[in-house]
Short mmCIF file of C-alpha atoms and ligand atoms in Angstrom, two decimals:
data_model
loop_
_atom_site.label_atom_id
_atom_site.label_comp_id
_atom_site.label_asym_id
_atom_site.label_seq_id
_atom_site.Cartn_x
_atom_site.Cartn_y
_atom_site.Cartn_z
CA UNK A 1 110.38 128.07 141.89
CA UNK A 2 106.81 129.29 142.32
CA UNK A 3 103.75 127.16 142.71
CA UNK A 4 101.63 126.43 139.66
CA UNK A 5 98.53 124.25 139.56
CA UNK A 6 97.46 124.87 135.97
CA UNK A 7 99.45 124.78 132.77
CA UNK A 8 98.90 124.53 129.05
CA UNK A 9 101.49 122.76 126.97
CA UNK A 10 101.89 121.34 123.48
CA UNK A 11 103.27 117.87 123.02
CA UNK A 12 104.35 116.21 119.79
CA UNK A 13 104.88 112.50 119.40
CA UNK A 14 107.76 111.29 117.23
CA UNK A 15 107.40 110.62 113.51
CA UNK A 16 108.01 107.10 112.29
CA UNK A 17 111.20 106.57 110.29
CA UNK A 18 110.87 105.84 106.55
CA UNK A 19 111.28 102.34 105.24
CA UNK A 20 114.39 101.84 103.11
CA UNK A 21 114.78 100.84 99.47
CA UNK A 22 117.88 98.73 99.04
CA UNK A 23 119.07 95.60 97.23
CA UNK A 24 121.56 92.99 98.27
CA UNK A 25 124.97 93.39 96.71
CA UNK A 26 127.06 90.35 97.14
CA UNK A 27 129.99 88.95 95.21
CA UNK A 28 128.85 86.34 92.70
CA UNK A 29 125.18 87.24 93.18
CA UNK A 30 124.66 90.02 90.65
CA UNK A 31 120.99 90.52 91.28
CA UNK A 32 120.40 90.32 95.01
CA UNK A 33 116.83 90.65 96.31
CA UNK A 34 115.44 93.64 98.18
CA UNK A 35 116.90 94.15 101.66
CA UNK A 36 115.60 97.58 102.75
CA UNK A 37 114.87 97.61 106.51
CA UNK A 38 111.89 99.14 108.32
CA UNK A 39 111.83 102.58 109.84
CA UNK A 40 111.72 102.79 113.63
CA UNK A 41 108.52 103.88 115.39
CA UNK A 42 108.28 107.42 116.67
CA UNK A 43 108.34 108.00 120.45
CA UNK A 44 105.02 108.09 122.32
CA UNK A 45 103.74 110.67 124.79
CA UNK A 46 103.48 109.18 128.26
CA UNK A 47 102.54 110.80 131.55
CA UNK A 48 103.75 109.43 134.89
CA UNK A 49 102.62 110.30 138.41
CA UNK A 50 105.19 111.07 141.04
CA UNK A 51 104.87 112.03 144.68
CA UNK A 52 108.24 113.80 144.49
CA UNK A 53 106.89 116.98 142.94
CA UNK A 54 103.93 119.03 144.09
CA UNK A 55 103.68 121.72 141.47
CA UNK A 56 103.44 122.17 137.72
CA UNK A 57 105.88 125.08 137.87
CA UNK A 58 108.39 123.56 135.45
CA UNK A 59 105.75 124.00 132.74
CA UNK A 60 105.69 127.76 133.15
CA UNK A 61 108.70 127.82 130.84
CA UNK A 62 108.54 124.45 129.07
CA UNK A 63 105.64 124.88 126.67
CA UNK A 64 106.57 122.65 123.75
CA UNK A 65 107.76 119.13 124.36
CA UNK A 66 108.60 116.52 121.77
CA UNK A 67 109.23 112.82 121.68
CA UNK A 68 112.03 111.60 119.36
CA UNK A 69 111.50 110.51 115.76
CA UNK A 70 112.15 106.94 114.67
CA UNK A 71 115.28 106.44 112.56
CA UNK A 72 114.92 105.37 108.89
CA UNK A 73 115.50 101.76 107.95
CA UNK A 74 118.77 100.77 106.28
CA UNK A 75 120.10 98.21 103.85
CA UNK A 76 120.90 94.64 104.87
CA UNK A 77 117.45 94.42 106.44
CA UNK A 78 118.44 96.71 109.28
CA UNK A 79 115.52 98.36 111.06
CA UNK A 80 115.84 101.95 112.23
CA UNK A 81 115.93 102.59 115.97
CA UNK A 82 112.64 103.51 117.66
CA UNK A 83 112.47 107.11 118.81
CA UNK A 84 112.49 107.45 122.59
CA UNK A 85 109.20 108.25 124.30
CA UNK A 86 108.56 111.54 126.00
CA UNK A 87 107.77 110.75 129.64
CA UNK A 88 106.32 113.66 131.57
CA UNK A 89 106.65 113.34 135.34
CA UNK A 90 103.66 115.06 136.88
CA UNK A 91 102.57 115.54 140.49
CA UNK A 92 100.07 113.10 141.95
CA UNK A 93 96.59 114.46 141.41
CA UNK A 94 97.26 115.94 137.95
CA UNK A 95 94.34 115.83 135.54
CA UNK A 96 95.27 115.87 131.85
CA UNK A 97 92.79 117.08 129.25
CA UNK A 98 92.90 117.67 125.55
CA UNK A 99 92.81 121.45 125.48
CA UNK A 100 90.95 121.63 122.18
CA UNK A 101 88.21 119.08 122.83
CA UNK A 102 88.13 119.18 126.64
CA UNK A 103 88.31 115.37 126.66
CA UNK A 104 89.76 113.82 129.80
CA UNK A 105 92.91 111.90 128.89
CA UNK A 106 94.23 110.88 132.31
CA UNK A 107 93.82 111.49 136.01
CA UNK A 108 96.97 110.47 137.85
CA UNK A 109 96.06 109.12 141.24
CA UNK A 110 98.59 106.36 142.00
CA UNK A 111 102.26 107.00 142.58
CA UNK A 112 104.30 105.69 139.66
CA UNK A 113 101.23 105.20 137.45
CA UNK A 114 101.94 105.67 133.74
CA UNK A 115 99.39 106.48 131.06
CA UNK A 116 100.14 106.42 127.35
CA UNK A 117 98.41 109.48 125.92
CA UNK A 118 99.11 108.72 122.29
CA UNK A 119 101.70 106.78 120.34
CA UNK A 120 104.26 108.05 117.88
CA UNK A 121 103.95 107.51 114.12
CA UNK A 122 104.53 103.97 112.93
CA UNK A 123 107.77 103.31 111.06
CA UNK A 124 107.39 102.56 107.33
CA UNK A 125 108.13 99.09 106.00
CA UNK A 126 111.28 98.59 103.96
CA UNK A 127 111.20 97.20 100.44
CA UNK A 128 112.21 93.76 101.80
CA UNK A 129 108.48 93.22 102.43
CA UNK A 130 107.29 94.06 98.95
CA UNK A 131 108.90 91.50 96.69
CA UNK A 132 106.30 89.38 94.90
CA UNK A 133 106.53 86.75 92.19
CA UNK A 134 105.67 89.39 89.60
CA UNK A 135 107.76 92.19 91.09
CA UNK A 136 111.08 90.94 92.37
CA UNK A 137 112.69 94.35 92.43
CA UNK A 138 110.33 96.60 94.39
CA UNK A 139 111.74 100.09 94.13
CA UNK A 140 109.51 101.52 96.78
CA UNK A 141 109.17 101.42 100.54
CA UNK A 142 106.57 102.84 102.96
CA UNK A 143 107.12 106.27 104.42
CA UNK A 144 106.89 106.58 108.21
CA UNK A 145 103.68 108.00 109.69
CA UNK A 146 103.94 111.51 111.08
CA UNK A 147 103.76 112.19 114.83
CA UNK A 148 100.72 113.86 116.35
CA UNK A 149 100.61 117.24 117.96
CA UNK A 150 98.21 117.94 120.81
CA UNK A 151 97.60 120.81 123.14
CA UNK A 152 97.14 119.65 126.70
CA UNK A 153 95.67 121.26 129.75
CA UNK A 154 97.25 120.13 133.01
CA UNK A 155 95.33 120.84 136.22
CA UNK A 156 96.61 119.81 139.60
CA UNK A 157 94.17 118.93 142.37
CA UNK A 158 95.98 117.56 145.36
CA UNK A 159 95.12 114.06 146.46
CA UNK A 160 94.93 114.76 150.16
CA UNK A 161 92.88 112.87 152.73
CA UNK A 162 92.30 115.80 155.04
CA UNK A 163 91.93 119.49 154.25
CA UNK A 164 92.65 122.32 156.69
CA UNK A 165 90.38 125.30 156.25
CA UNK A 166 89.83 128.44 158.25
CA UNK A 167 90.13 132.19 158.34
CA UNK A 168 93.64 133.62 157.97
CA UNK A 169 95.82 133.39 161.07
CA UNK A 170 93.69 130.74 162.78
CA UNK A 171 96.63 128.35 163.09
CA UNK A 172 96.16 125.94 160.18
CA UNK A 173 99.83 125.79 159.24
CA UNK A 174 100.87 125.50 162.89
CA UNK A 175 98.48 122.56 163.23
CA UNK A 176 99.89 120.94 160.08
CA UNK A 177 103.36 121.11 161.59
CA UNK A 178 102.05 119.46 164.79
CA UNK A 179 100.41 116.60 162.96
CA UNK A 180 103.08 115.94 160.33
CA UNK A 181 106.76 116.43 159.55
CA UNK A 182 105.90 119.34 157.25
CA UNK A 183 107.32 122.70 158.29
CA UNK A 184 105.18 125.28 156.54
CA UNK A 185 105.69 128.95 157.11
CA UNK A 186 103.86 130.23 160.19
CA UNK A 187 103.35 133.91 160.94
CA UNK A 188 101.41 136.12 163.30
CA UNK A 189 99.68 137.88 160.42
CA UNK A 190 96.97 136.98 157.91
CA UNK A 191 97.87 135.29 154.62
CA UNK A 192 101.14 133.77 155.73
CA UNK A 193 100.36 130.78 153.57
CA UNK A 194 100.36 131.79 149.92
CA UNK A 195 100.47 128.35 148.34
CA UNK A 196 99.04 125.05 149.55
CA UNK A 197 101.26 122.80 151.67
CA UNK A 198 101.07 119.05 152.05
CA UNK A 199 102.08 117.03 155.10
CA UNK A 200 101.90 113.34 155.90
CA UNK A 201 100.56 112.17 159.24
CA UNK A 202 101.26 108.61 160.37
CA UNK A 203 98.14 107.36 162.00
CA UNK A 204 97.69 103.77 163.14
CA UNK A 205 99.14 101.83 160.25
CA UNK A 206 98.52 104.26 157.46
CA UNK A 207 99.78 107.55 156.08
CA UNK A 208 97.25 110.30 155.93
CA UNK A 209 97.96 113.25 153.64
CA UNK A 210 96.91 116.65 154.97
CA UNK A 211 96.56 119.75 152.79
CA UNK A 212 96.93 123.20 154.32
CA UNK A 213 95.59 125.97 152.10
CA UNK A 214 95.70 129.76 152.32
CA UNK A 215 93.13 131.33 154.65
CA UNK A 216 89.77 132.43 153.30
CA UNK A 217 87.83 135.57 154.11
CA UNK A 218 84.34 136.79 153.36
CA UNK A 219 84.14 137.64 149.67
CA UNK A 220 86.97 135.25 148.72
CA UNK A 221 84.75 134.06 145.88
CA UNK A 222 84.77 137.62 144.54
CA UNK A 223 88.55 137.73 144.71
CA UNK A 224 88.98 139.17 148.20
CA UNK A 225 92.17 138.15 149.98
CA UNK A 226 93.82 135.39 147.99
CA UNK A 227 90.52 134.38 146.43
CA UNK A 228 89.12 130.90 146.70
CA UNK A 229 90.83 129.08 143.87
CA UNK A 230 92.98 127.09 146.30
CA UNK A 231 89.86 125.26 147.46
CA UNK A 232 90.40 122.95 144.49
CA UNK A 233 93.14 121.28 146.52
CA UNK A 234 90.73 120.10 149.18
CA UNK A 235 88.06 118.95 146.73
CA UNK A 236 89.35 115.39 146.81
CA UNK A 237 89.71 115.09 150.59
CA UNK A 238 87.31 113.04 152.71
CA UNK A 239 87.56 115.04 155.92
CA UNK A 240 87.84 118.75 156.59
CA UNK A 241 89.37 120.21 159.73
CA UNK A 242 87.84 123.62 160.15
CA UNK A 243 90.12 125.67 162.41
CA UNK A 244 88.54 128.42 164.51
CA UNK A 245 90.66 130.88 166.53
CA UNK A 246 89.19 131.36 170.01
CA UNK A 247 91.01 134.69 170.36
CA UNK A 248 89.63 136.08 167.12
CA UNK A 249 87.21 138.96 167.41
CA UNK A 250 86.38 138.34 171.10
CA UNK A 251 83.34 140.58 170.94
CA UNK A 252 82.05 138.77 167.91
CA UNK A 253 80.33 135.54 167.24
CA UNK A 254 82.66 132.66 166.34
CA UNK A 255 79.71 130.82 164.92
CA UNK A 256 79.47 133.68 162.46
CA UNK A 257 83.13 133.11 161.44
CA UNK A 258 82.32 129.49 160.95
CA UNK A 259 79.39 130.35 158.68
CA UNK A 260 81.39 132.84 156.62
CA UNK A 261 83.79 130.10 155.71
CA UNK A 262 81.07 127.58 154.96
CA UNK A 263 79.35 130.07 152.65
CA UNK A 264 82.58 130.66 150.77
CA UNK A 265 83.16 126.92 150.40
CA UNK A 266 79.60 126.39 149.22
CA UNK A 267 79.88 129.16 146.65
CA UNK A 268 82.99 127.50 145.25
CA UNK A 269 81.60 123.98 145.16
CA UNK A 270 78.53 122.83 147.13
CA UNK A 271 80.07 119.35 147.45
CA UNK A 272 82.65 120.81 149.84
CA UNK A 273 80.16 121.47 152.59
CA UNK A 274 78.80 117.96 152.35
CA UNK A 275 82.13 116.46 153.38
CA UNK A 276 82.57 115.15 156.91
CA UNK A 277 83.96 117.95 159.02
CA UNK A 278 85.51 118.43 162.43
CA UNK A 279 85.69 121.86 163.99
CA UNK A 280 88.97 122.48 165.80
CA UNK A 281 88.87 125.40 168.22
CA UNK A 282 92.48 126.53 168.45
CA UNK A 283 94.63 128.76 170.71
CA UNK A 284 93.05 127.48 173.91
CA UNK A 285 96.25 128.43 175.74
CA UNK A 286 95.01 132.01 175.39
CA UNK A 287 91.54 131.23 176.67
CA UNK A 288 90.38 133.49 179.45
CA UNK A 289 87.98 136.22 180.48
CA UNK A 290 86.58 138.38 177.71
CA UNK A 291 86.65 135.57 175.13
CA UNK A 292 83.74 133.68 173.72
CA UNK A 293 82.35 131.02 176.09
CA UNK A 294 83.80 127.92 174.47
CA UNK A 295 81.41 125.44 176.10
CA UNK A 296 78.45 127.40 174.78
CA UNK A 297 80.00 127.55 171.33
CA UNK A 298 80.56 123.80 171.31
CA UNK A 299 76.93 123.26 172.33
CA UNK A 300 75.72 125.48 169.50
CA UNK A 301 77.89 123.59 167.03
CA UNK A 302 76.63 120.32 168.43
CA UNK A 303 73.06 121.49 167.88
CA UNK A 304 73.74 121.87 164.15
CA UNK A 305 75.32 118.42 164.11
CA UNK A 306 78.98 119.38 164.25
CA UNK A 307 81.60 117.71 166.40
CA UNK A 308 84.15 120.14 167.80
CA UNK A 309 87.38 119.76 169.74
CA UNK A 310 89.45 122.29 171.65
CA UNK A 311 93.20 122.36 171.14
CA UNK A 312 96.31 124.46 171.38
CA UNK A 313 98.65 123.90 168.48
CA UNK A 314 101.34 125.69 170.52
CA UNK A 315 101.17 123.69 173.77
CA UNK A 316 99.90 120.47 172.22
CA UNK A 317 96.80 120.40 174.42
CA UNK A 318 94.00 118.35 172.86
CA UNK A 319 96.12 117.06 169.97
CA UNK A 320 96.03 113.44 171.11
CA UNK A 321 92.25 113.58 171.25
CA UNK A 322 92.24 115.13 167.77
CA UNK A 323 94.41 112.30 166.40
CA UNK A 324 92.05 109.75 167.96
CA UNK A 325 89.01 111.46 166.49
CA UNK A 326 90.62 111.55 163.04
CA UNK A 327 91.48 107.89 163.46
CA UNK A 328 87.82 107.07 164.16
CA UNK A 329 86.75 109.05 161.07
CA UNK A 330 89.22 107.05 159.00
CA UNK A 331 87.78 103.79 160.24
CA UNK A 332 84.34 105.01 159.14
CA UNK A 333 85.57 105.78 155.63
CA UNK A 334 84.92 103.26 152.93
CA UNK A 335 88.38 101.77 152.32
CA UNK A 336 90.28 103.40 149.51
N1 GTP B 1 98.80 131.25 171.32
C1 GTP B 1 98.68 130.48 170.26
N2 GTP B 1 99.07 130.91 169.05
C2 GTP B 1 98.94 130.09 168.01
C3 GTP B 1 98.39 128.78 168.11
N3 GTP B 1 98.38 128.22 166.88
C4 GTP B 1 98.90 129.14 166.05
N4 GTP B 1 99.25 130.25 166.71
C5 GTP B 1 99.85 131.47 166.16
O1 GTP B 1 98.92 132.07 165.27
C6 GTP B 1 99.60 132.71 164.21
C7 GTP B 1 99.08 132.22 162.89
O2 GTP B 1 99.44 130.87 162.74
P1 GTP B 1 99.49 130.15 161.32
O3 GTP B 1 99.68 128.69 161.58
O4 GTP B 1 100.44 130.84 160.41
O5 GTP B 1 97.99 130.43 160.84
P2 GTP B 1 97.30 130.07 159.44
O6 GTP B 1 95.91 129.71 159.73
O7 GTP B 1 98.13 129.05 158.73
O8 GTP B 1 97.37 131.48 158.72
P3 GTP B 1 97.27 131.82 157.15
O9 GTP B 1 98.29 130.95 156.46
O10 GTP B 1 97.62 133.24 157.07
O11 GTP B 1 95.88 131.52 156.72
C8 GTP B 1 101.08 132.44 164.44
O12 GTP B 1 101.65 133.53 165.10
C9 GTP B 1 101.08 131.21 165.33
O13 GTP B 1 102.23 131.14 166.15
C10 GTP B 1 97.97 128.35 169.42
O14 GTP B 1 97.49 127.24 169.63
N5 GTP B 1 98.14 129.25 170.43
MG1 MG B 2 99.02 129.15 156.96
#
């Protein structure tokens, strides 16, 4: 199944069942009182967050979803059964809006969290409730209330702690596989990653979620490469790892590569470049004559206030230091 992070669906809550008009019929009691039961309530629309799914792809085909109607009441004061609720399991980080008004209905950020979007129609009362001293034979009952129909917009924005950004082929996915159990596709060509990947890193006593997104190039904001829409999945992170490839364009300025990416991030959402960031200079196993002087590069980065680390995601060099540095950043974060 493909990856989908936006979907529009229509949901309908269940109608309430009608109340019943009925009278007791018992031997030796010719005129029994009213005994019509109440209609059951219609099923509600409920959304539930789950960490088991990471895409809205099932909604590419499921566009109309309905809760069940309540059953009508019956004689002998029997109430109709309530209609079952429609529970939509959505990935963590899904934002649910009313498509027509734009109103925010829910933002699912805790695993297992359930939010009732709107209830079903109330069941109607049976005629058992309507007997009075002046009207002992009420021949009417309440109808059930109808269900509601709403168009919803679902938008997924991953709830990751750390985002991996960088030009294509810089080694983001390789790094994700070093830091977590995730095994994203890795390839020696640009745009190997076509959809975002999530991995979980165990660090000290907590789990840190890392998001790896497709590489960005200059002009991504204008649709070049895979565009920049995947940046939404790092919007909720608190730390960015910006991966630079030391072997990339040896005759060129790596600082320039760094800036290209920052400009693209800023154009998408200026808040992105205000996030704490660590620059990770990768592929140091290939470091040698003809490549950019890494010490000088680190000094230049330092001058503009950026901490950088050198690693090789292939040999593992520098990864322990990286984990420690991430751990320090975590301890500086206000607790979640
Ligand atoms: N020599 C060396 N190669 C590396 C290192 N890290 C990654 N690579 C290689 O670089 C290539 C690209 O790696 P990926 O992890 O797919 O890069 P990416 O940044 O995820 O690429 P996109 O998904 O296309 O943006 C692969 O051939 C990797 O094997 C490293 O530390 N040293
Ligand atoms: Mg990749």
